[in-house]
Amino acid sequence: MVEKLKKSLLYTYGIADLGFVLMVNMEVYFFPAFLTDYALFPVSLAGKVLLITSSIDILFALVAGVLLHKWTLKFGGKYRSWFLVGPPIVAVLFLLQFTKIGSNSFAAVVIIFGFISSHLIWNIVVTAGGSMVGRLSRLPEERTILSTSRAQGISAAGLIFSVTVVPIITAHTEDISVFTTTVGGLNIMMVLGYWYIFGMTAGKDPYDEANSDISREKSDLSVWEMIMLTLTNPPLILLIFAEIFRNSYVLIITALAHYYFESVLNELTFMSIFILAISVARLTGTVGASWIGIKIGKRNAYWISLLLAAAGFGSALFWSGNAWSFTIVFCIASFLGMIAGAMSTALFSDAVIYGEWKTGKNIRAFTMALQSFAIKVAVFIRNLVVWISLTAIGYVATAEPTSDIVEGIRAITIFSPAVVCIISAAIFFFGYKIEDSTS
């Protein structure tokens, strides 16, 4: 008989993600705006910073998977040990990402260094968090609950962020030091969240303290072999592509929200209400997702919710002139889209198990790193959309927006998330064929 996990672990596993996303939301919501409107970089320089950092981050997501697969620390377990040692390092390096030291060129170099160095370590930590889901349980329903717990932590972080951090940032539109001090406080919460999970998962990693000799063993698989094993797992490959576009819709919304409320609606202070409402909607979606995922299956829940979300975002065109109506429509669409997001970790875990069954070889760490890889590619797409669109419409932070700029931001904010949701749903529906009964 399979031993079931304690409910305290099942339903609080997302606390680490809560602390982590509280920190990362500073990047998700404000990094492009920080570069253009606070650090006052020209759009051309800001665009270069965005593309350089996101391009390197894509590579680092794969490097993190290789490192986690090949390299095991001598204490705490193969995966869970990173919950202890990784977050403090990330906290120090991430702080550099929201500073402006010296000239524009030198400041850009410091920001890029802070970005890529902190992201390399956090990619390992986040990959370990995803890998532990499959390590903790082989029961599909428990993996679904653990996955939705992570999604709930992510959504709850957005809610807390909206009522605490956003009002502070939007009230200090010219004080760049507010970013640095705020990030410092959020970094501490991130560290404490991962340390909590480190304690909760004691003894749950087969390579734990009691098996320290085993924990020193390294994988005999080469990087090339891991890549080839991944390529022979078609459901995993299609899931990665689907996740790239699903994550893109979330990131595009968060990046453009600042510009939409500032230039289109001329109500930047309303942004805190928007983020709060979106966060509540996403949290509600994750709460219902565990029931929906078990009831109709993770696969059906994923693609159906994305199609409904796409319809919701597109309909915002008819409600885009008022802050409240725009927010309500985007909340409904985000509620639907988050149901798919809540299935992500469990779907990746199922793909890992499928790959193990098919090949007889375990590349769990590398495979779960591909979940982060999908997010990194989505960040690149987000940055590309922001850079190209702002350049195309002639956006200048210190200039009064023209009607063309207003309409350009409106169209990009509404139609971009709808399009990528449709693409994600189509890729997943036709490509991911693992049913719950076979995982």
XYZ file of C-alpha atoms in Angstrom:
439
model
C 0.000 0.000 0.000
C 1.311 3.403 -0.996
C 1.887 5.749 1.937
C 0.017 8.980 1.459
C 1.513 12.372 2.182
C 0.413 14.439 5.146
C -2.143 17.106 4.322
C 0.093 19.711 5.948
C 2.683 19.058 3.235
C 0.199 18.608 0.388
C -1.550 21.910 0.987
C 1.386 24.104 2.065
C 3.952 23.050 -0.528
C 3.204 26.281 -2.370
C 4.569 28.486 0.435
C 8.020 28.438 -1.169
C 6.493 29.556 -4.448
C 4.584 32.280 -2.622
C 7.777 33.822 -1.248
C 9.631 33.321 -4.496
C 6.936 34.914 -6.673
C 6.591 37.861 -4.279
C 10.204 38.620 -5.151
C 9.938 37.784 -8.840
C 6.810 39.919 -9.291
C 9.077 42.956 -9.032
C 10.656 41.749 -12.256
C 7.450 40.503 -13.857
C 5.453 43.689 -13.304
C 8.071 46.394 -13.149
C 11.361 45.420 -14.812
C 10.607 46.913 -18.265
C 9.012 49.983 -16.653
C 11.944 50.238 -14.202
C 14.351 50.485 -17.112
C 12.369 53.029 -19.148
C 10.455 55.097 -16.571
C 12.612 54.950 -13.419
C 16.195 54.342 -14.532
C 15.297 56.488 -17.573
C 17.175 54.331 -20.061
C 16.389 55.093 -23.720
C 13.999 52.500 -25.189
C 16.832 51.209 -27.387
C 19.092 50.521 -24.365
C 16.231 49.108 -22.303
C 15.378 46.783 -25.175
C 18.952 45.542 -25.382
C 19.004 44.838 -21.641
C 15.714 42.936 -21.894
C 16.797 40.802 -24.845
C 20.320 40.088 -23.534
C 19.075 39.006 -20.118
C 16.187 36.898 -21.405
C 18.369 35.200 -24.050
C 21.011 34.188 -21.511
C 18.300 33.139 -19.062
C 16.943 30.650 -21.609
C 20.342 28.968 -21.789
C 20.718 29.034 -18.013
C 17.398 27.226 -17.568
C 18.888 24.239 -19.416
C 22.226 24.570 -17.624
C 20.360 24.475 -14.309
C 18.744 21.169 -15.251
C 22.092 19.645 -16.173
C 23.726 20.877 -12.968
C 20.885 19.591 -10.804
C 20.945 16.222 -12.554
C 24.713 15.810 -12.406
C 25.595 17.544 -9.146
C 24.278 16.457 -5.767
C 25.193 18.312 -2.595
C 26.478 16.228 0.321
C 23.589 16.935 2.661
C 19.836 17.433 2.694
C 18.869 15.428 -0.368
C 19.482 15.742 -4.090
C 16.678 18.273 -4.597
C 15.698 19.645 -1.202
C 19.269 20.699 -0.278
C 18.905 23.531 -2.797
C 15.979 24.927 -0.794
C 18.491 25.696 1.961
C 21.585 26.997 0.155
C 20.243 28.581 -3.034
C 17.807 31.301 -1.860
C 20.305 33.402 0.188
C 22.628 33.617 -2.820
C 19.741 34.622 -5.067
C 18.671 37.293 -2.572
C 22.015 39.104 -2.768
C 22.389 38.927 -6.549
C 18.787 39.813 -7.406
C 19.161 43.070 -5.495
C 21.602 44.333 -8.154
C 18.921 44.026 -10.815
C 17.034 47.006 -9.384
C 19.832 49.512 -8.948
C 21.213 52.325 -11.066
C 24.898 52.817 -10.412
C 26.881 55.322 -12.453
C 26.255 56.098 -16.119
C 23.558 54.415 -18.183
C 26.072 52.030 -19.755
C 27.677 50.996 -16.464
C 24.296 50.702 -14.737
C 23.100 48.453 -17.566
C 26.117 46.171 -17.093
C 25.448 45.897 -13.330
C 21.775 45.133 -13.946
C 22.612 42.471 -16.525
C 25.114 40.843 -14.151
C 22.604 40.847 -11.285
C 19.957 39.367 -13.565
C 21.900 36.498 -15.116
C 23.791 35.467 -11.966
C 20.690 35.425 -9.744
C 18.667 33.603 -12.386
C 21.231 30.833 -12.790
C 20.915 29.908 -9.107
C 17.165 30.391 -8.885
C 16.653 28.202 -11.963
C 18.266 25.375 -10.003
C 16.123 26.089 -6.932
C 12.867 26.293 -8.896
C 13.737 23.155 -10.875
C 14.354 21.348 -7.581
C 10.932 22.473 -6.369
C 9.250 21.038 -9.446
C 11.302 17.849 -9.341
C 10.268 17.214 -5.743
C 6.605 16.922 -6.799
C 7.291 13.682 -8.657
C 9.712 12.586 -5.932
C 7.179 13.108 -3.146
C 4.372 11.037 -4.632
C 3.536 8.632 -7.434
C -0.198 9.059 -6.882
C -1.737 11.180 -9.693
C -4.225 12.841 -7.343
C -1.460 13.856 -4.902
C 0.677 15.234 -7.711
C -2.335 17.242 -8.854
C -2.808 18.659 -5.344
C 0.899 19.485 -5.010
C 0.818 21.152 -8.405
C -2.237 23.228 -7.535
C -0.676 24.097 -4.173
C 2.230 25.638 -6.060
C -0.181 27.518 -8.300
C -2.110 28.737 -5.247
C 1.115 30.035 -3.725
C 1.902 31.871 -6.955
C -1.575 33.417 -7.089
C -1.572 34.341 -3.401
C 1.768 36.082 -3.947
C 0.150 38.221 -6.623
C -2.623 39.174 -4.231
C -0.225 40.153 -1.437
C 2.000 41.963 -3.918
C -0.903 44.046 -5.221
C -1.975 45.371 -1.820
C 1.490 45.951 -0.373
C 4.134 46.552 -3.034
C 2.282 48.071 -5.991
C 0.887 51.055 -4.027
C 4.391 51.798 -2.744
C 5.958 51.718 -6.209
C 3.226 53.699 -7.988
C 3.299 56.353 -5.260
C 7.036 56.967 -5.789
C 7.277 57.408 -9.548
C 10.649 59.161 -9.394
C 12.335 57.490 -6.406
C 14.503 54.684 -7.742
C 15.738 53.729 -4.252
C 12.254 52.450 -3.420
C 12.886 49.554 -5.814
C 16.104 48.551 -4.097
C 14.721 48.610 -0.557
C 11.484 46.865 -1.551
C 13.355 44.083 -3.331
C 15.519 43.605 -0.238
C 12.470 43.015 1.951
C 10.863 40.617 -0.535
C 14.119 38.680 -0.830
C 14.001 37.898 2.889
C 10.477 36.480 2.555
C 11.615 34.333 -0.370
C 14.447 32.830 1.694
C 12.132 32.041 4.615
C 9.609 30.347 2.312
C 12.149 27.928 0.920
C 13.593 27.201 4.341
C 10.093 26.277 5.511
C 9.737 23.750 2.687
C 13.212 22.420 3.418
C 11.995 21.537 6.903
C 8.633 20.147 5.755
C 10.181 17.744 3.225
C 12.784 16.243 5.584
C 13.170 12.535 4.866
C 11.046 12.747 1.705
C 13.971 12.861 -0.737
C 15.470 9.358 -1.260
C 18.893 10.996 -1.343
C 18.373 12.473 2.108
C 20.699 12.836 5.080
C 20.413 9.163 6.000
C 21.638 8.173 2.541
C 24.543 10.563 2.182
C 26.707 7.963 0.419
C 24.074 7.557 -2.282
C 23.664 11.315 -2.530
C 27.254 11.664 -3.689
C 26.653 9.506 -6.741
C 26.546 11.288 -10.073
C 24.515 10.444 -13.126
C 26.405 8.506 -15.802
C 24.279 10.058 -18.526
C 25.930 12.671 -20.720
C 24.269 15.944 -21.624
C 23.788 14.678 -25.167
C 22.066 11.519 -23.887
C 19.704 13.622 -21.753
C 18.842 15.773 -24.754
C 18.182 12.712 -26.927
C 16.014 11.129 -24.212
C 14.014 14.343 -24.099
C 13.575 14.413 -27.868
C 12.203 10.847 -27.807
C 9.400 12.006 -25.476
C 6.910 13.668 -27.893
C 4.290 14.593 -25.240
C 6.986 16.432 -23.273
C 8.199 18.374 -26.321
C 4.689 19.518 -27.227
C 3.943 20.355 -23.586
C 7.012 22.606 -23.512
C 5.811 24.520 -26.563
C 2.299 24.805 -25.119
C 3.736 26.111 -21.839
C 5.866 28.682 -23.650
C 2.765 30.328 -25.076
C 0.672 29.854 -21.927
C 3.287 31.621 -19.836
C 3.577 34.311 -22.503
C 0.021 35.501 -21.963
C 0.598 35.990 -18.228
C 3.890 37.819 -18.726
C 2.604 40.059 -21.508
C -0.290 41.214 -19.339
C 1.923 41.990 -16.367
C 4.530 43.819 -18.451
C 2.011 45.980 -20.315
C -0.241 46.768 -17.343
C 1.922 49.711 -16.289
C 1.836 51.230 -19.769
C -1.901 50.551 -20.213
C -3.006 52.253 -17.021
C -0.554 55.106 -17.425
C -1.009 55.910 -21.139
C -4.385 54.476 -22.180
C -6.498 55.079 -19.097
C -4.352 57.745 -17.439
C -4.982 56.043 -14.078
C -1.653 54.557 -12.982
C -2.766 54.358 -9.340
C -5.576 52.011 -10.444
C -2.910 49.480 -11.374
C -2.779 48.270 -7.761
C -6.512 47.479 -7.913
C -6.016 45.720 -11.256
C -3.216 43.516 -9.928
C -5.206 42.784 -6.763
C -8.276 41.784 -8.755
C -6.239 39.686 -11.202
C -4.503 37.973 -8.281
C -7.809 37.156 -6.594
C -9.115 35.760 -9.880
C -6.028 33.607 -10.381
C -6.105 32.369 -6.810
C -9.766 31.460 -7.197
C -8.896 29.618 -10.397
C -6.238 27.552 -8.646
C -8.576 26.707 -5.764
C -11.121 25.278 -8.181
C -8.457 23.732 -10.402
C -7.712 20.757 -8.144
C -11.381 19.729 -8.246
C -11.684 20.405 -11.974
C -8.439 18.594 -12.759
C -9.543 15.479 -10.895
C -13.112 15.678 -12.258
C -12.441 16.089 -16.003
C -8.733 15.249 -16.102
C -5.670 17.463 -16.242
C -5.469 17.287 -20.024
C -9.041 18.455 -20.684
C -8.822 21.103 -17.965
C -5.709 22.542 -19.625
C -6.840 23.117 -23.202
C -10.480 23.959 -22.487
C -9.615 26.646 -19.953
C -7.105 28.244 -22.347
C -9.642 28.509 -25.162
C -12.164 30.106 -22.826
C -9.483 32.491 -21.567
C -8.643 33.532 -25.136
C -12.281 34.405 -25.777
C -12.312 36.439 -22.578
C -9.227 38.479 -23.419
C -10.457 39.196 -26.935
C -13.818 40.430 -25.648
C -12.001 43.098 -23.605
C -11.900 45.208 -26.770
C -15.528 46.179 -26.082
C -14.773 47.124 -22.447
C -11.337 48.681 -22.726
C -12.207 52.331 -22.154
C -13.031 52.026 -18.473
C -10.640 50.801 -15.779
C -13.255 48.779 -13.922
C -14.817 47.060 -16.941
C -11.391 46.291 -18.409
C -10.262 44.827 -15.090
C -13.366 42.675 -14.652
C -13.070 41.157 -18.134
C -9.365 40.430 -17.665
C -10.111 38.893 -14.264
C -12.611 36.446 -15.774
C -10.147 35.483 -18.492
C -7.287 35.143 -15.982
C -9.449 32.950 -13.725
C -9.970 30.574 -16.647
C -6.357 30.658 -17.776
C -5.038 29.884 -14.309
C -6.842 26.547 -14.310
C -4.434 25.493 -17.054
C -1.517 26.944 -15.109
C -2.427 24.877 -12.067
C -2.044 21.687 -14.134
C 1.493 22.515 -15.315
C 3.700 20.831 -12.696
C 1.534 17.703 -12.614
C 1.609 17.441 -16.425
C 5.392 17.707 -16.443
C 5.600 15.063 -13.719
C 3.386 12.769 -15.807
C 5.674 13.334 -18.791
C 8.675 12.413 -16.637
C 7.036 9.150 -15.579
C 6.089 8.429 -19.204
C 9.707 8.975 -20.246
C 10.975 6.668 -17.491
C 8.500 3.965 -18.551
C 9.445 4.299 -22.203
C 13.241 4.394 -21.839
C 13.941 2.930 -18.421
C 16.123 5.945 -17.622
C 15.499 8.752 -15.147
C 16.261 12.342 -16.198
C 13.762 13.950 -13.830
C 15.901 16.966 -12.898
C 16.698 17.823 -16.509
C 13.077 17.293 -17.562
C 11.667 19.469 -14.790
C 14.182 22.171 -15.749
C 12.359 22.331 -19.060
C 9.368 23.713 -17.151
C 11.554 26.682 -16.233
C 12.932 26.713 -19.778
C 9.406 27.272 -21.082
C 9.006 30.246 -18.748
C 12.339 31.709 -19.873
C 11.395 31.481 -23.541
C 8.079 33.101 -22.634
C 9.995 35.945 -20.950
C 11.977 36.375 -24.162
C 8.745 36.558 -26.161
C 7.344 39.055 -23.634
C 10.437 41.221 -23.873
C 10.385 41.045 -27.654
C 6.730 42.083 -27.748
C 7.342 44.992 -25.363
C 10.466 46.227 -27.151
C 9.122 45.928 -30.699
C 5.709 47.350 -29.857
C 7.008 50.345 -27.871
C 9.559 51.092 -30.574
C 6.995 50.727 -33.373
C 4.521 53.134 -31.802
C 7.237 55.615 -30.814
C 6.786 55.421 -27.053
C 8.843 57.898 -24.994
C 8.542 57.784 -21.198
C 8.764 61.532 -20.665
C 6.444 62.536 -23.555
C 2.662 62.898 -23.596
C 1.220 59.827 -25.398
C -0.386 60.510 -28.772
C -3.599 58.855 -29.939
C -1.577 56.404 -32.040
C 0.460 55.368 -29.002
C -2.692 54.954 -26.908
C -4.393 52.783 -29.530
C -1.217 50.788 -30.085
C -0.852 49.923 -26.403
C -4.569 49.106 -26.208
C -4.410 46.659 -29.131
C -1.237 44.941 -27.951
C -2.513 44.521 -24.395
C -5.826 42.994 -25.502
C -4.973 40.825 -28.491
C -1.519 39.481 -27.567
C -2.736 37.336 -24.625
C -5.730 36.074 -26.630
C -3.553 34.933 -29.534
C -0.941 33.119 -27.442
C -3.685 31.342 -25.436
C -5.170 29.962 -28.664
C -1.742 28.827 -29.870
C -1.041 27.114 -26.540
C -4.394 25.301 -26.490
C -3.970 24.080 -30.065
C -0.424 22.769 -29.511
C -1.434 20.984 -26.323
C -4.661 19.465 -27.676
C -2.997 17.956 -30.738
C 0.341 17.094 -29.130
C -0.048 15.997 -25.488
C -1.750 12.605 -25.442
C -0.986 11.337 -21.927
C -4.278 10.730 -20.151
C -4.544 10.665 -16.348
C -5.370 6.966 -16.413
C -2.026 6.161 -18.051
C 0.155 8.265 -15.743
